[in-house]
XYZ file of C-alpha atoms in Angstrom:
530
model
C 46.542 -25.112 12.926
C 43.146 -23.910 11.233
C 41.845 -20.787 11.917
C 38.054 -20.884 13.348
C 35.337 -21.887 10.967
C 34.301 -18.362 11.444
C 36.436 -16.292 12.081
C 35.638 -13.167 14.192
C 34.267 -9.909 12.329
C 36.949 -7.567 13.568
C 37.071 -5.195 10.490
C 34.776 -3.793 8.102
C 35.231 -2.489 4.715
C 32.323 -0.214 3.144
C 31.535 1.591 0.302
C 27.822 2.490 -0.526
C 26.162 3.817 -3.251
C 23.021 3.862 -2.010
C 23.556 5.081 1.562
C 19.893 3.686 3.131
C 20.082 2.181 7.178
C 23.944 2.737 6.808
C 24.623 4.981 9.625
C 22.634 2.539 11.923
C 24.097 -0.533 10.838
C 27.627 0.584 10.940
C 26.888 2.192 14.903
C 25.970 -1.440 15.783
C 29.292 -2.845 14.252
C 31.405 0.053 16.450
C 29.474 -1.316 19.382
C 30.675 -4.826 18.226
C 34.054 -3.999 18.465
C 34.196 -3.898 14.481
C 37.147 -1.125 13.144
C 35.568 0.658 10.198
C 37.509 1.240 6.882
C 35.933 3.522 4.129
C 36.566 5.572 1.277
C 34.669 9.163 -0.264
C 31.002 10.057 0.263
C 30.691 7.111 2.491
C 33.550 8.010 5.224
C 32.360 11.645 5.016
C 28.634 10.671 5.242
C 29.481 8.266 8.769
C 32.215 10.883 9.843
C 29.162 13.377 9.959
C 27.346 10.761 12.107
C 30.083 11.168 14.947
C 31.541 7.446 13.778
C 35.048 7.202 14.114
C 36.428 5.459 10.037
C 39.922 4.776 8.586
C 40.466 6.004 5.348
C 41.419 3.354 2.648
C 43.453 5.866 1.141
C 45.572 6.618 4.639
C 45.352 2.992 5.309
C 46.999 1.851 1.915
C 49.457 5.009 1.476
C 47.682 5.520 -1.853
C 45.681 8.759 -2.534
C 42.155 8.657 -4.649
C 43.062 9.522 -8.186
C 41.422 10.447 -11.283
C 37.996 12.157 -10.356
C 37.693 8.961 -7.672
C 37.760 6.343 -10.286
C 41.117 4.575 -8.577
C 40.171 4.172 -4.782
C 40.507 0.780 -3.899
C 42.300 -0.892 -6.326
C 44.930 -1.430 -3.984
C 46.755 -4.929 -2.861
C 46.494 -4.152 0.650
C 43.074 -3.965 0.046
C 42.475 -7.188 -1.930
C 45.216 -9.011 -0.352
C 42.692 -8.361 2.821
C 39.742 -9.745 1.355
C 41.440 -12.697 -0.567
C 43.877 -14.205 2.271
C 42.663 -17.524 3.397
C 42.548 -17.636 6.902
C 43.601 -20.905 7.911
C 46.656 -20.888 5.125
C 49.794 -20.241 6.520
C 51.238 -18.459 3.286
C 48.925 -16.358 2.811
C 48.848 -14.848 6.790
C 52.686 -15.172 6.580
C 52.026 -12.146 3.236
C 49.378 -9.928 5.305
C 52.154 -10.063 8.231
C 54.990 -9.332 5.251
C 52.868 -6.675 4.026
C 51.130 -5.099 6.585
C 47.764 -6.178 5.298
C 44.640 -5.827 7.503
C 42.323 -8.366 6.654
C 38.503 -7.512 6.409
C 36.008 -9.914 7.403
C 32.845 -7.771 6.749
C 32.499 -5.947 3.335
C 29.671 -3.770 2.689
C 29.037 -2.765 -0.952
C 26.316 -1.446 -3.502
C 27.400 -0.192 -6.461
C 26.718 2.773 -9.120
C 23.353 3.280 -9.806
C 24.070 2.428 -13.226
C 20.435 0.688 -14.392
C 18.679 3.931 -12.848
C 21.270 6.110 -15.301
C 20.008 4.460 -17.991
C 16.390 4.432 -17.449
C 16.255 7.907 -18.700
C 16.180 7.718 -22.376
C 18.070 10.753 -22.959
C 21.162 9.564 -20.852
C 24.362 10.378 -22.729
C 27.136 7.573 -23.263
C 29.945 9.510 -21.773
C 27.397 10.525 -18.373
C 26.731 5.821 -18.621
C 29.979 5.314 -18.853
C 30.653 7.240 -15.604
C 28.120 5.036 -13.643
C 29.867 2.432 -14.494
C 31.581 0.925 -10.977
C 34.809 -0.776 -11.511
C 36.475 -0.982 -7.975
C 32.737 -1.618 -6.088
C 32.587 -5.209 -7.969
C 35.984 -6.253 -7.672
C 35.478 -6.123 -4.099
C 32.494 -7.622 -4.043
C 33.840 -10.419 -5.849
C 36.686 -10.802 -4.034
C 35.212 -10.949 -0.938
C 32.412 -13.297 -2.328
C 34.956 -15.572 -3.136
C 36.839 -15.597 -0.110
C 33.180 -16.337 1.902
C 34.903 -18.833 3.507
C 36.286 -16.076 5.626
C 34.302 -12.929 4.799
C 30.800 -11.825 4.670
C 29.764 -9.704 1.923
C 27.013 -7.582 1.973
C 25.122 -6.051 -1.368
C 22.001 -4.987 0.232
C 20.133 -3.031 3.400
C 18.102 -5.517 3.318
C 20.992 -8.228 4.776
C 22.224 -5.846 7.495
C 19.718 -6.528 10.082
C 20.868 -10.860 9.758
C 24.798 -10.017 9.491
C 24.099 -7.599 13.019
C 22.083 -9.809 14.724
C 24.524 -12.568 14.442
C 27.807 -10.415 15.223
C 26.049 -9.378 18.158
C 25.294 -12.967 19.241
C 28.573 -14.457 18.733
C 31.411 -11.926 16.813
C 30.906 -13.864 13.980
C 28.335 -15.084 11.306
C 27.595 -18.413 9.943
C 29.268 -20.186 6.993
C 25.502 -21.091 5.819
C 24.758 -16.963 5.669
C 28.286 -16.275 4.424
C 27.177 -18.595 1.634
C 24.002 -17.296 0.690
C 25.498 -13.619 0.698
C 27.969 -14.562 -1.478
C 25.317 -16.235 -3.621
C 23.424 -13.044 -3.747
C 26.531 -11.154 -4.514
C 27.309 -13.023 -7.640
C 23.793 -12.726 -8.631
C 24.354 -8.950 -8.035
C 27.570 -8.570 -10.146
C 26.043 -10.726 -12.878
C 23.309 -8.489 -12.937
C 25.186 -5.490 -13.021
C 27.287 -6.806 -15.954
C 24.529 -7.834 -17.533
C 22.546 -4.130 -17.834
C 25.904 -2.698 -18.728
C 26.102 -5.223 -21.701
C 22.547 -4.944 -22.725
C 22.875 -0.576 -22.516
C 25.659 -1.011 -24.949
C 23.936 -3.522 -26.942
C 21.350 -0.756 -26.978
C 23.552 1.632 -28.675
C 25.094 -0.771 -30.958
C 21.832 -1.331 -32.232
C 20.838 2.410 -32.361
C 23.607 2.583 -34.581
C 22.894 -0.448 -36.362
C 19.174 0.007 -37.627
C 20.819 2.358 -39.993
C 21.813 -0.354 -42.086
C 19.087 -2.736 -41.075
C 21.301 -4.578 -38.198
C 21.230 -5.502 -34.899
C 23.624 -5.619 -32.053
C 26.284 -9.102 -32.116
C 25.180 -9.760 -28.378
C 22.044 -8.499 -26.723
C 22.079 -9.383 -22.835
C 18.908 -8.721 -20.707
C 18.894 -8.746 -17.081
C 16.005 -9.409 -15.255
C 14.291 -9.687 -11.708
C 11.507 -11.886 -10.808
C 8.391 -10.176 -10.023
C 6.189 -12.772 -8.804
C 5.326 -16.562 -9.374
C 1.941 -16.791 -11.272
C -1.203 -19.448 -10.890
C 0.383 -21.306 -13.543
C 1.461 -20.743 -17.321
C -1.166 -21.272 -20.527
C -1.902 -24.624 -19.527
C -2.565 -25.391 -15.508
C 0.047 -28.031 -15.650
C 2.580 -25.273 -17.040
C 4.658 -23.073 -14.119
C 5.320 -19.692 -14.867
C 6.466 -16.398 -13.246
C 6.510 -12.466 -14.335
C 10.227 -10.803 -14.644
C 10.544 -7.241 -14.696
C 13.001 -5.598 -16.263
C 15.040 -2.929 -14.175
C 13.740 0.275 -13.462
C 10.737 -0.375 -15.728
C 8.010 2.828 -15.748
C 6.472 3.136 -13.217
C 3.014 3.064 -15.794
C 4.283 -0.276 -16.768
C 2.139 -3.466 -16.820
C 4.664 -4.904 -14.634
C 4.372 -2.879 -11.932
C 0.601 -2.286 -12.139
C -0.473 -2.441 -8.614
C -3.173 -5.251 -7.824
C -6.048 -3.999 -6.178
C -7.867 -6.899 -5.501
C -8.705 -10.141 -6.772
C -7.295 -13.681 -7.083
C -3.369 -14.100 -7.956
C -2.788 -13.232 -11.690
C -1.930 -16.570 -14.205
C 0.277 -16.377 -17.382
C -2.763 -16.121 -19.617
C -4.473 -12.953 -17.743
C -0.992 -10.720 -18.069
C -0.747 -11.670 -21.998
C -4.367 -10.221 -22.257
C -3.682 -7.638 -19.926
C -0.785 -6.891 -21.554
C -2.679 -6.356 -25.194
C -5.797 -4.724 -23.594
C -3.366 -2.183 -22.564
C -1.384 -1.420 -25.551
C -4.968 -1.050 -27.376
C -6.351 1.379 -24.431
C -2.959 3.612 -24.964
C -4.071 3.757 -28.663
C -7.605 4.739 -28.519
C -9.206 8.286 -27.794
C -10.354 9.005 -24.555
C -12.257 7.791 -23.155
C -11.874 4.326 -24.268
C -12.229 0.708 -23.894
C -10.720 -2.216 -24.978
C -12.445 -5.715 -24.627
C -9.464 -9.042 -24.921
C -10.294 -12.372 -25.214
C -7.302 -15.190 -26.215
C -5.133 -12.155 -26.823
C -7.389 -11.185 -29.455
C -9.679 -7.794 -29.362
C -13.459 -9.137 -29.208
C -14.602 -5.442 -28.618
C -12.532 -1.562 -28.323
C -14.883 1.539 -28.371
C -14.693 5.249 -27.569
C -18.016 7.621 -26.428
C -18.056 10.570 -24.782
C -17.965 8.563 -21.407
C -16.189 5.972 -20.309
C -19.284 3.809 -19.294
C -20.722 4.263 -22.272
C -17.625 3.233 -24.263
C -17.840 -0.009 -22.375
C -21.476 -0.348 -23.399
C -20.511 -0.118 -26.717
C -16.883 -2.568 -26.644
C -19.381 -4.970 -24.671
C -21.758 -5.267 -27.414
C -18.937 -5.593 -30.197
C -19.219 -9.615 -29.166
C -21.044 -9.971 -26.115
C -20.900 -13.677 -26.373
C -17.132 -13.717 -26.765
C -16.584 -10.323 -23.966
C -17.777 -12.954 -21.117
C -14.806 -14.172 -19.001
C -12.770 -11.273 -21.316
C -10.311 -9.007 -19.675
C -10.465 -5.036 -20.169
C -8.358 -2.552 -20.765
C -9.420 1.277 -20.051
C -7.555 4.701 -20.572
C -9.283 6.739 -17.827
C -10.411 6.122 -14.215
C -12.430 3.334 -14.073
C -16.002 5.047 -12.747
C -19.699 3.525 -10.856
C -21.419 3.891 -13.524
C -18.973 1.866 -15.713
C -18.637 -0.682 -12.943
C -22.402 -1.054 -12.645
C -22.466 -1.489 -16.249
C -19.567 -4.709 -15.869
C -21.776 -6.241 -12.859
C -24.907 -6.396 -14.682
C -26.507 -9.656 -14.545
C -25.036 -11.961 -17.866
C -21.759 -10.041 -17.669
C -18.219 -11.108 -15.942
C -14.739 -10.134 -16.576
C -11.546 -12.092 -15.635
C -9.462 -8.675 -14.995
C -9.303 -4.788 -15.728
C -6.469 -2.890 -16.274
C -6.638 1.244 -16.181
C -4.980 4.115 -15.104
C -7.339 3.804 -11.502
C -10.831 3.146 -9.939
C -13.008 5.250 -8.052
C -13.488 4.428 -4.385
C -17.344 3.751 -5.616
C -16.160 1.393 -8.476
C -14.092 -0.399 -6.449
C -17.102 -0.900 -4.113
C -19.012 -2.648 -6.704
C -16.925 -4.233 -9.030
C -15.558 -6.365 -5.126
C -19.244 -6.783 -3.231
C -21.292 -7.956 -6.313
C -21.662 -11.915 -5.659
C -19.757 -14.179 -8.440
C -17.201 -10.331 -9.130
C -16.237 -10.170 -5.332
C -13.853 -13.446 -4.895
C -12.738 -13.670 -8.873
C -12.161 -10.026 -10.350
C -8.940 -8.879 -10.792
C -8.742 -5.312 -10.582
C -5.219 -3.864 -11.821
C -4.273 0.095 -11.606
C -1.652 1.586 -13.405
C -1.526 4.874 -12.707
C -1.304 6.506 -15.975
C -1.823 5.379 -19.797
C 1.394 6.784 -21.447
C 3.277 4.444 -24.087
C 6.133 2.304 -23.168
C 9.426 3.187 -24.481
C 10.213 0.915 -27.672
C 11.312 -2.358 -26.933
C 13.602 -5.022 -28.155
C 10.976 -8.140 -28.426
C 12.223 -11.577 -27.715
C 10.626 -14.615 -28.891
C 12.098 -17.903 -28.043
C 12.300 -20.598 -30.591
C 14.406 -24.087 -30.598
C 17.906 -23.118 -29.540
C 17.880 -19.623 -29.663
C 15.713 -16.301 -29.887
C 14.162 -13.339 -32.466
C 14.795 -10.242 -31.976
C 12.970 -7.532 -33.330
C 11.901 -3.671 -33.009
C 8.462 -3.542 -31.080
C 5.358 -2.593 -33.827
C 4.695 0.924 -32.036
C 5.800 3.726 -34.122
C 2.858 6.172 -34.107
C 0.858 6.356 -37.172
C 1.124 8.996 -39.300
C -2.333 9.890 -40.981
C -0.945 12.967 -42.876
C 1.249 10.357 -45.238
C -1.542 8.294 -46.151
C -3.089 7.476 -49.341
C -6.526 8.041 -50.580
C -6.337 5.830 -53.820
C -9.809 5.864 -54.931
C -11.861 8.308 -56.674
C -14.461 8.066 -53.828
C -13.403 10.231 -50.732
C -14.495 9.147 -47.137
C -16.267 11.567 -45.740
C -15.410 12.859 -41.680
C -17.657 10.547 -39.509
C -16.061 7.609 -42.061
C -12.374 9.368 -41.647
C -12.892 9.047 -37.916
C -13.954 5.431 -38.407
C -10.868 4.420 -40.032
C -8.395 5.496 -38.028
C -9.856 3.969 -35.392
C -10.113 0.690 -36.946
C -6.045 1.020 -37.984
C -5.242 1.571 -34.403
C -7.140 -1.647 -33.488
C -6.535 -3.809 -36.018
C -2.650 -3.800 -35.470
C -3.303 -5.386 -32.359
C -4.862 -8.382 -33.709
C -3.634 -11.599 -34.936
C -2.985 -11.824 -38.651
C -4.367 -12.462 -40.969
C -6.424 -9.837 -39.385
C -9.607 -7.672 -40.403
C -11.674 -5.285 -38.487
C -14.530 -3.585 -38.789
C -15.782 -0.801 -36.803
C -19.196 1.451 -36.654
C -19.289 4.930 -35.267
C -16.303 4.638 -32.931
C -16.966 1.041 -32.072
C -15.531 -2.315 -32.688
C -18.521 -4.237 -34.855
C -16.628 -7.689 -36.012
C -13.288 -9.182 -35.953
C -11.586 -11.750 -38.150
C -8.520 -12.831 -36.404
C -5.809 -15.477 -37.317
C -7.019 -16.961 -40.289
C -4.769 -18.846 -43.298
C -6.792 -16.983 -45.721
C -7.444 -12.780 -45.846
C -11.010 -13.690 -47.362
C -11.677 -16.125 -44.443
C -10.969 -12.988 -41.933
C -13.056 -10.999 -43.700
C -16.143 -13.121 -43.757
C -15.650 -14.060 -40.301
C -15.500 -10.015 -39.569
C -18.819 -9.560 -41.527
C -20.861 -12.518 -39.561
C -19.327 -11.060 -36.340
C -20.834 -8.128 -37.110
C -23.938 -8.868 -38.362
C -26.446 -5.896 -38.815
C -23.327 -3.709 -38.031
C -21.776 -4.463 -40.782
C -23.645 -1.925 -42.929
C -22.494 1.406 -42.787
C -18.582 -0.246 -41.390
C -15.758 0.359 -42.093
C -12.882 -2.008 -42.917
C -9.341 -2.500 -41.976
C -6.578 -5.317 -43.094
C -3.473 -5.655 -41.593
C -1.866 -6.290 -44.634
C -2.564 -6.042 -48.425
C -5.720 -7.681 -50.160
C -3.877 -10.465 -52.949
C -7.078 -10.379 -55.127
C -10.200 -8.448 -55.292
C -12.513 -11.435 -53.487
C -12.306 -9.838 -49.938
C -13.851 -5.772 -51.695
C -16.195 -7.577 -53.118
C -17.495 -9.580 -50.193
C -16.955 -6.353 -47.633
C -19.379 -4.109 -50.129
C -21.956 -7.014 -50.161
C -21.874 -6.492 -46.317
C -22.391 -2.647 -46.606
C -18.942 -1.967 -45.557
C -18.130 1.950 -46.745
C -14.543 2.737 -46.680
C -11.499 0.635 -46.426
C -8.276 1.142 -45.017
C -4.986 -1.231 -45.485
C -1.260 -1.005 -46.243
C -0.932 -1.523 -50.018
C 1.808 -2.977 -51.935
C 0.093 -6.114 -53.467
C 1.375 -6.890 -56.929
C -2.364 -6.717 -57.068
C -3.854 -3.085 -56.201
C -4.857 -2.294 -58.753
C -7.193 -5.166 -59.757
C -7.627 -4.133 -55.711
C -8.201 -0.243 -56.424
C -10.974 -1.497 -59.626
C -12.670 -2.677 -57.309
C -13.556 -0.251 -54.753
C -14.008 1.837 -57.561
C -16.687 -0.177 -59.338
C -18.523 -0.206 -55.368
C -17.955 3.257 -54.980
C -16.194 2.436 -51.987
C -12.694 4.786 -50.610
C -9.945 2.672 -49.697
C -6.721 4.064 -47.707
C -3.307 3.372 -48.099
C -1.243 3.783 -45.385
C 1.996 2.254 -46.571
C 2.723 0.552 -43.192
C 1.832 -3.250 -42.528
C 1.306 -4.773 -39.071
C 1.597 -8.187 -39.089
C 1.005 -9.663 -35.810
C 1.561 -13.699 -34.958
């Protein structure tokens, strides 16, 4: 005869890592009727509750070994979570064998991704958090869902109790959607472990230029988003684990309307440029493009100044800022002829909040985005999808190291034009290539982003600009292949140029600043960006 659909919960098997709501939820099993079997930190940690637990180890006649690496790795404790109830071989081996079975197993394992989400984690201390016997219940027991529940989270102890309580049992449909969730888990777990090593591999790799064979990523849905670049795409934000708190990704939304695909990318960009410039600063985004960046001595008037590096484009633009957001700045935004789609910054003053979510047409639209401090992200494996497979590459944010430039001209820039040009490197290598800048006294003047042709940038730069242009300064995310683009920038009244060198050209390149008087930079680093 078949056993019950579900059978009764008359043991329970737990080992927990993360020990949250355990001591309550495993009280409300004892008052079930439910036997409790445990091993370690988590017998000793409900022992200390006054909850009366069988040790695994006296249970199975097999002792911990080996620093607690071997605990249950045991066939009478497998043998408990794999039997199949209603199979008459297999209860005819747990009566052979004196094998309890376990209907209720309640794991979490190592805190492995939080081991590795400090940087200067060693292997050996990794390796450690890596949980071997935690999984293999979990999948055991995940298989076996016919008969047990298995339980990978807090979260799903308040369902499994309620149910017990109702009827000694729980429901195949939850017993499914556990076990669901613990594959999920263990597939996750795997995954991190796979993509640390990966990691390391490719530490050791980019010595000789190579990366990793496999490179697994594991990653959680954050939320669903408005929709993707077009409305009739879908789209979602993943995060992935333990993440900085600083991150983009777990910026906390203030207010505003939900976020779409288009607003993080900008977000995301508006960010990496505030991180970049002197504080206080300001960086204006429009189609993941900068359309104004500034610095001043406060933060409002650094947005004065991005604002008016293309006010046309900076309408409907989202901002990124590297200090508290303030009311004077936010009075600024909510002037009449000005509206942003977002703002990203480290936080808002109670006062700036006011504003920027009680001015009509800002109130029901502005998205308002703190992150709680502007430190850079750790470098980053970028992924890129493209038909059947992906690029992978080392993220473009290795500091920039002014004292190993190049002054290659016989014309020197002077301080104020120094200034100028590193501000316009640190901007420029956030915009799409072909890509010029041009900034004026700490200020973005003119852009020329994503053109075929350098010389098309460059023009475009100079008629962004307009009267600005005079008295600019110039930056090229790569070399200049012929002289056209000098020639055109000192027609503008550009003063000083800055770009990476290594055109078969430079010096034809070089000539010509020279013949403009002009001083022109080498910094020996290109930042193509597509």
């Amino acid at each position: 005869m078949s056993a019950p659909l579900s059978p009764p919960v008359r043991r329970a098997l737990l080992s927990v890592s993360d020990k949250s709501g355990l001591v309550d939820f495993a009280r409300a099993l004892v008052e079930a009727g439910v036997e409790l079997f445990s091993t370690g930190g988590t017998r000793k940690h409900l022992e200390e509750a006054g909850l009366a637990v069988r040790d695994v180890a006296s249970y199975t006649g097999f002792p911990e070994m080996m620093d607690g690496r071997v605990k249950t790795l045991h066939p009478k404790v497998h043998g408990g979570l794999l039997c199949r109830h209603d199979n008459p071989e297999d209860m005819a081996a747990v009566a052979t064998h004196e094998i309890a079975t376990f209907e209720l197993v309640v794991v979490n394992l190592y805190p492995f991704e939080k081991t590795v989400a400090d940087p200067n984690v060693a292997v050996d201390d990794a390796i450690e958090q890596i949980d071997i016997g935690g999984p293999s219940m979990v999948r055991s027991a995940a298989k076996n869902h016919a008969f047990v529940t298995i339980a990978t989270s807090a979260q799903q102890y308040g369902r499994i109790v309620e149910q017990i309580q109702e009827s000694g049992a729980t429901t195949p449909e939850l017993r499914r959607e556990l076990a669901a969730a613990a594959f999920a888990r263990t597939a996750e777990y795997d995954a991190a472990i796979a993509g640390y090593f990966a990691k390391v591999l490719d530490q050791q790799a980019e010595e000789a230029k190579g990366h990793a064979p496999r490179l697994a990523v594991t990653l959680t849905r954050k939320a669903p988003l408005r929709y993707g670049e077009n409305p009739h795409q879908s789209a979602a934000v993943y995060a992935l684990p333990h993440a900085e708190p600083h991150a983009l990704v777990n910026a906390e939304q203030l207010h505003g309307k939900e976020l779409s695909y288009n607003n993080l990318l900008d977000l995301d960009s508006a960010l990496a440029i505030a991180r970049s410039l002197p504080e206080p600063g300001v960086a204006v985004l429009k189609h993941n493009n900068p359309c104004g960046a500034a610095t001043a001595a406060t933060v409002a008037e650094a947005a004065a100044k991005a604002w008016e590096g293309d006010p046309l484009s900076a309408f409907g633009s989202v901002l990124g800022v590297n200090v508290e957001v303030d009311e004077a700045m936010a009075e600024l935004l909510a002037e009449p002829g000005k509206f942003v789609e977002a703002i990203v910054a480290p936080g808002f003053s109670p006062a700036a909040i006011d504003v920027l979510t009680t001015k009509p047409k800002w109130r029901d639209n502005v998205r308002l985005l703190r992150v709680g401090a502007i430190e850079p992200g750790r470098a980053a494996i970028q992924l890129r999808a493209i038909d059947g497979g992906y690029l992978a590459q080392n993220a473009d944010d290795l500091p920039d190291e002014p004292a190993k430039w190049e002054i290659v001209t016989e014309a020197q820039p002077d301080e104020r034009l120094t200034a100028d040009l590193q501000f316009a490197w640190a901007v420029c290598r956030h915009v799409k290539s072909n890509a010029i800048v041009l900034v004026n006294n700490g200020a973005l003047a003119g852009a020329g982003a994503g053109q075929m042709s350098r010389v098309d940038s460059v023009e475009i730069a100079i008629r962004k600009a307009g009267d600005r242009a005079a008295g600019s300064v110039l930056a090229s995310d790569a070399f200049f292949p012929f002289d056209d683009s000098i020639h055109a920038a000192a027609a503008a009244g550009v003063k000083a140029i800055i770009q990476p060198g290594g055109s078969r050209r430079d010096e034809e390149v070089i000539a010509a600043c020279n013949k403009h008087g002009l001083p022109m930079i080498f910094t020996g680093r290109r930042h193509f960006r597509h």
